[in-house]
Coordinates of C-alpha atoms in Angstrom, one line a residue:
M1 CA -13.6 -9.7 -24.3
S2 CA -10.6 -8.6 -26.3
K3 CA -8.4 -10.9 -28.3
A4 CA -5.8 -10.9 -25.6
D5 CA -8.4 -11.9 -23.0
Y6 CA -9.6 -14.8 -25.1
M7 CA -6.1 -16.0 -25.7
L8 CA -5.3 -15.8 -22.0
S9 CA -8.5 -17.6 -21.1
I10 CA -7.6 -20.5 -23.5
L11 CA -4.2 -20.7 -21.8
W12 CA -5.7 -20.9 -18.4
M13 CA -8.2 -23.6 -19.5
L14 CA -5.5 -25.7 -21.2
Q15 CA -3.3 -25.4 -18.1
Q16 CA -6.1 -27.2 -16.1
R17 CA -6.5 -30.1 -18.6
K18 CA -6.7 -31.1 -22.2
R19 CA -9.7 -29.7 -24.1
T20 CA -11.2 -30.0 -27.6
A21 CA -11.9 -27.0 -29.8
A22 CA -15.6 -27.6 -29.3
E23 CA -15.2 -27.5 -25.5
L24 CA -13.2 -24.3 -25.6
A25 CA -15.8 -22.7 -28.0
E26 CA -18.7 -23.7 -25.8
E27 CA -17.2 -22.4 -22.5
L28 CA -16.0 -19.1 -24.1
E29 CA -19.1 -18.7 -26.3
L30 CA -17.1 -18.5 -29.5
S31 CA -17.2 -20.3 -32.8
V32 CA -14.9 -23.2 -33.3
R33 CA -13.3 -21.3 -36.2
S34 CA -12.5 -18.4 -33.7
V35 CA -10.9 -21.0 -31.3
Y36 CA -8.7 -22.2 -34.2
R37 CA -7.7 -18.6 -34.9
Y38 CA -6.7 -17.9 -31.3
I39 CA -4.8 -21.2 -31.0
D40 CA -2.9 -20.3 -34.1
A41 CA -2.1 -16.9 -32.6
L42 CA -0.9 -18.5 -29.4
C43 CA 1.4 -20.8 -31.3
A44 CA 2.7 -17.8 -33.4
S45 CA 3.5 -16.0 -30.1
G46 CA 5.6 -19.0 -28.9
V47 CA 3.2 -20.9 -26.7
P48 CA 3.9 -24.7 -27.3
V49 CA 0.3 -25.9 -27.7
I50 CA 0.1 -29.6 -28.4
A51 CA -2.6 -30.8 -30.8
D52 CA -3.6 -34.4 -30.7
A53 CA -5.9 -35.7 -33.5
G54 CA -8.4 -38.5 -33.4
P55 CA -10.6 -39.9 -30.6
G56 CA -9.5 -38.6 -27.2
G57 CA -7.5 -35.9 -28.8
G58 CA -7.6 -32.2 -28.3
Y59 CA -5.3 -29.3 -27.3
S60 CA -3.0 -29.4 -24.3
L61 CA 0.2 -27.8 -22.9
P62 CA 3.4 -29.5 -22.0
E63 CA 3.8 -30.3 -18.3
H64 CA 6.7 -27.9 -17.8
F65 CA 4.7 -25.0 -19.1
S66 CA 2.6 -24.8 -15.9
S67 CA 5.7 -23.4 -14.2
A68 CA 6.2 -20.6 -16.8
P69 CA 6.0 -17.0 -15.5
L70 CA 2.5 -16.6 -16.9
F71 CA 1.1 -19.0 -14.3
F72 CA 1.2 -18.8 -10.5
D73 CA 2.2 -21.5 -8.0
A74 CA 0.3 -22.1 -4.8
G75 CA 2.2 -19.6 -2.7
E76 CA 1.8 -16.9 -5.4
R77 CA -1.9 -17.4 -5.6
R78 CA -2.2 -17.3 -1.8
A79 CA -0.2 -14.0 -1.7
L80 CA -2.4 -12.4 -4.4
V81 CA -5.7 -13.1 -2.7
Q82 CA -4.4 -12.1 0.7
A83 CA -2.7 -8.9 -0.6
S84 CA -6.1 -7.9 -2.1
A85 CA -7.5 -8.1 1.5
F86 CA -5.0 -5.5 2.6
A87 CA -6.0 -3.1 -0.2
R88 CA -9.7 -3.3 0.4
G89 CA -10.9 -0.6 2.8
S90 CA -7.6 1.4 2.6
G91 CA -8.9 3.8 -0.1
Y92 CA -7.0 2.0 -2.8
P93 CA -8.5 3.5 -6.0
Y94 CA -8.4 0.4 -8.1
E95 CA -10.4 -2.1 -6.1
Q96 CA -12.8 -2.9 -9.0
A97 CA -9.8 -3.8 -11.2
L98 CA -8.3 -5.8 -8.3
D99 CA -11.6 -7.7 -7.8
G100 CA -11.7 -8.4 -11.6
A101 CA -8.1 -9.8 -11.5
I102 CA -8.8 -12.1 -8.5
A103 CA -12.1 -13.2 -10.1
K104 CA -10.2 -14.1 -13.3
L105 CA -7.6 -16.0 -11.3
K106 CA -10.3 -18.0 -9.6
R107 CA -12.2 -18.6 -12.8
Y108 CA -9.3 -20.3 -14.5
S109 CA -8.1 -22.3 -11.5
N110 CA -9.1 -25.9 -11.0
A111 CA -11.2 -27.1 -8.0
E112 CA -8.2 -27.9 -5.8
Q113 CA -6.6 -24.6 -6.5
L114 CA -9.8 -22.7 -5.9
S115 CA -10.5 -24.4 -2.6
Q116 CA -7.0 -23.6 -1.4
M117 CA -7.3 -20.0 -2.4
E118 CA -10.6 -19.6 -0.7
R119 CA -9.3 -21.2 2.5
H120 CA -6.4 -18.8 2.7
E121 CA -8.5 -15.8 1.6
S122 CA -11.0 -16.4 4.5
G123 CA -8.2 -16.9 7.0
L124 CA -6.8 -13.3 6.8
E125 CA -8.8 -10.1 7.2
T126 CA -7.9 -6.5 8.0
L127 CA -9.6 -3.5 9.7
H128 CA -9.0 -0.1 8.4
S129 CA -9.8 3.2 10.0
P130 CA -12.9 4.9 8.5
A131 CA -11.9 7.5 6.0
A132 CA -13.5 9.8 3.4
P133 CA -14.2 8.2 0.0
L134 CA -11.2 9.4 -2.1
A135 CA -11.0 6.7 -4.8
Q136 CA -11.6 9.1 -7.7
L137 CA -9.2 11.7 -6.4
L138 CA -6.5 9.1 -5.6
E139 CA -6.9 7.5 -9.1
E140 CA -6.3 10.9 -10.7
L141 CA -3.3 11.7 -8.5
E142 CA -1.8 8.3 -9.1
T143 CA -2.2 8.7 -12.9
C144 CA -0.6 12.2 -12.8
T145 CA 2.2 10.8 -10.6
A146 CA 2.9 7.9 -13.0
D147 CA 2.7 10.1 -16.1
S148 CA 4.6 13.1 -14.6
L149 CA 1.6 15.5 -15.2
M150 CA 1.6 18.8 -13.3
V151 CA -1.7 19.6 -11.5
E152 CA -3.3 22.7 -10.0
M153 CA -4.7 21.9 -6.6
D154 CA -7.2 23.7 -4.3
Y155 CA -6.1 22.9 -0.8
R156 CA -7.5 23.8 2.6
K157 CA -5.3 23.8 5.7
G158 CA -6.4 22.4 9.0
N159 CA -6.8 25.8 10.6
G160 CA -10.1 26.6 9.0
S161 CA -8.8 29.1 6.5
P162 CA -10.4 29.1 3.0
P163 CA -8.8 26.8 0.3
S164 CA -5.9 28.2 -1.7
S165 CA -4.7 27.2 -5.2
R166 CA -1.2 26.0 -6.0
G167 CA 0.6 24.2 -8.8
I168 CA 2.0 20.8 -7.8
D169 CA 4.3 18.3 -9.4
P170 CA 3.0 15.1 -7.8
Y171 CA 5.9 12.8 -6.8
G172 CA 4.1 10.1 -4.9
L173 CA 1.3 8.9 -2.6
V174 CA 1.7 7.5 0.9
L175 CA -0.8 5.8 3.1
W176 CA 0.0 6.5 6.8
K177 CA -2.2 5.8 9.8
G178 CA -5.3 5.5 7.6
Q179 CA -4.6 8.8 5.9
W180 CA -3.4 9.3 2.3
Y181 CA -0.7 11.9 1.7
L182 CA 0.5 13.5 -1.6
T183 CA 4.1 14.4 -1.7
G184 CA 5.3 16.7 -4.5
F185 CA 7.0 20.0 -5.5
C186 CA 4.8 23.0 -4.5
H187 CA 5.3 25.8 -7.0
K188 CA 3.7 28.3 -4.5
R189 CA 6.3 27.5 -1.8
Q190 CA 9.1 26.5 -4.2
E191 CA 9.8 23.4 -2.1
I192 CA 8.8 19.7 -1.8
R193 CA 5.9 19.3 0.6
S194 CA 3.3 16.7 1.7
F195 CA -0.4 17.3 1.7
R196 CA -3.4 15.4 3.1
V197 CA -5.5 14.1 0.2
D198 CA -8.7 14.5 2.1
R199 CA -8.1 18.3 2.3
I200 CA -7.9 18.7 -1.5
T201 CA -11.1 20.4 -2.7
G202 CA -10.3 20.7 -6.4
L203 CA -7.8 19.2 -8.8
R204 CA -7.1 20.1 -12.5
R205 CA -4.4 19.1 -14.9
T206 CA -2.4 22.0 -16.2
G207 CA -1.2 20.3 -19.5
E208 CA 2.4 20.6 -18.4
T209 CA 4.8 17.8 -17.4
F210 CA 7.7 17.6 -14.9
L211 CA 10.8 15.6 -14.2
R212 CA 10.7 13.6 -11.0
P213 CA 13.9 13.7 -9.0
A214 CA 15.9 10.4 -9.4
S215 CA 15.5 7.9 -6.6
F216 CA 13.0 10.2 -4.7
S217 CA 11.0 8.4 -2.1
A218 CA 7.7 9.9 -1.0
R219 CA 7.7 7.6 2.0
E220 CA 11.2 8.6 3.2
F221 CA 10.3 12.3 2.7
L222 CA 7.1 12.0 4.8
L223 CA 9.0 10.0 7.5
Q224 CA 11.7 12.7 7.7
S225 CA 9.1 15.4 8.1
L226 CA 7.4 13.4 10.9
L227 CA 10.8 12.7 12.6
P228 CA 12.9 15.9 12.7
G229 CA 16.6 15.1 12.9
Y230 CA 15.9 11.6 11.5
D231 CA 18.8 11.9 9.1
N232 CA 21.1 13.7 11.6
P233 CA 21.7 11.5 14.7
A234 CA 24.0 14.2 16.2
K235 CA 20.9 16.4 16.9
L236 CA 19.0 13.6 18.7
T237 CA 18.7 12.8 22.5
A238 CA 19.1 9.3 23.9
V239 CA 16.0 8.0 25.7
V240 CA 16.4 4.8 27.7
I241 CA 13.2 3.1 29.0
S242 CA 13.0 0.0 31.1
A243 CA 9.9 -2.2 31.1
S244 CA 8.6 -5.8 30.7
E245 CA 9.1 -7.4 27.3
G246 CA 5.4 -7.1 26.5
V247 CA 5.3 -3.3 27.3
L248 CA 8.4 -2.7 25.3
N249 CA 6.9 -4.7 22.3
D250 CA 3.9 -2.4 22.5
L251 CA 6.0 0.7 22.7
C252 CA 8.2 -0.3 19.8
S253 CA 5.2 -1.0 17.6
H254 CA 4.3 2.7 17.8
W255 CA 5.3 4.6 14.6
L256 CA 7.5 7.1 16.5
F257 CA 9.3 4.8 18.9
G258 CA 9.6 2.0 16.3
H259 CA 11.4 4.3 13.9
T260 CA 13.6 5.8 16.5
L261 CA 14.7 2.6 18.2
E262 CA 18.5 2.4 18.5
Q263 CA 19.0 -0.7 20.7
R264 CA 16.8 -3.2 22.4
S265 CA 17.2 -5.9 25.0
A266 CA 14.5 -8.0 26.8
D267 CA 13.8 -5.3 29.4
T268 CA 15.4 -2.1 28.1
A269 CA 15.1 -0.1 24.9
N270 CA 17.2 2.9 23.7
F271 CA 15.6 5.5 21.4
L272 CA 16.9 8.6 19.7
L273 CA 14.4 11.5 19.7
D274 CA 14.7 15.2 18.7
E275 CA 14.2 17.7 21.4
A276 CA 10.9 19.1 20.2
T277 CA 9.3 15.6 20.1
L278 CA 11.0 14.6 23.3
Y279 CA 9.2 17.2 25.4
S280 CA 6.1 18.1 23.5
Y281 CA 4.8 14.6 22.4
A282 CA 6.6 11.8 24.2
P283 CA 5.4 12.7 27.8
Y284 CA 1.8 12.5 26.7
F285 CA 2.3 9.2 24.9
L286 CA 4.1 7.6 27.8
L287 CA 1.7 8.9 30.5
P288 CA -0.9 6.1 30.0
Y289 CA 1.7 3.4 30.7
G290 CA 1.9 4.7 34.3
K291 CA 4.2 2.5 36.5
A292 CA 4.4 -0.2 33.8
L293 CA 7.6 1.4 32.5
T294 CA 10.5 3.4 34.0
I295 CA 12.4 6.2 32.2
L296 CA 16.1 5.8 33.0
E297 CA 17.3 8.7 30.8
P298 CA 17.2 11.6 30.3
A299 CA 16.3 13.2 33.7
A300 CA 14.6 16.1 31.9
L301 CA 12.0 13.8 30.4
K302 CA 11.2 12.3 33.8
Q303 CA 10.8 15.9 35.2
K304 CA 8.5 16.8 32.2
L305 CA 6.4 13.7 32.8
A306 CA 6.1 14.5 36.5
A307 CA 5.0 18.1 35.6
V308 CA 2.4 16.9 33.2
T309 CA 1.0 14.5 35.7
A310 CA 0.9 17.2 38.4
E311 CA -0.9 19.6 36.0
L312 CA -3.4 16.8 35.1
A313 CA -4.1 16.0 38.8
A314 CA -4.6 19.7 39.6
Y315 CA -7.0 20.1 36.7
Y316 CA -9.3 17.3 37.9
S317 CA -8.9 18.2 41.6
A318 CA -10.3 21.7 40.9

């Protein structure tokens, strides 16, 4: 371990209880002289280590020091172990480092703290959609995003055409519905665009840097591209749907309807949708609900849904 790791380890151990230099040396597999050196370094950095001489003596920390920012309270420990559960399986590129951090947190927790963390950790799990292994690619993209490094990317579209190369200023990564997206400035198209990471077939650093636009949000950009007219309510059409509370809860949990919800009561929900989405996507999504919901407005959406249903009936009657 590095010097910083040894110093942090000593802090965690002293936070649990008083220890002698010999105990610290044995557990950390150090010489007692090295322990003295790290204790001196901690004191020099401002840590108030208490040294008691004689029988029953040893090193300890003041009681108030356990609430210092370096240490975590019960709620913070619970949040850390549970947050790690959300990251695992999502394609997050730093799972190994995350596991190491959680292991270190557990290693320097006392028995009561460890038991509490393990109870909360086992009580919350997640299921992620299967996805291509992209950890190495995501790690490189995240690094280039953080360090403002321009990349040259080989990218294949979903239409089966061969990959094409383009220079990209990577602005940010977004995880949406189990897929990772890279948002950045495309030098080929001279505009900001979003790309599916699993379609990147090659990635190289160009050696150039870029300046990321102030306050740019990759999440908001992707959301606006998914929801045309999202930032201009005047171009949107009001959709009013009546249903039971359970059906409306399910409907509003969907990414499209959840983000376009304008007003909601126990049995009615008002949405704002752009015209393209309203007639090309919404009817097919609403169709499986059958008579569990009623479209009150607009009349054109009801007519479109009736036409889609008639076409489907004719297809399977043939």
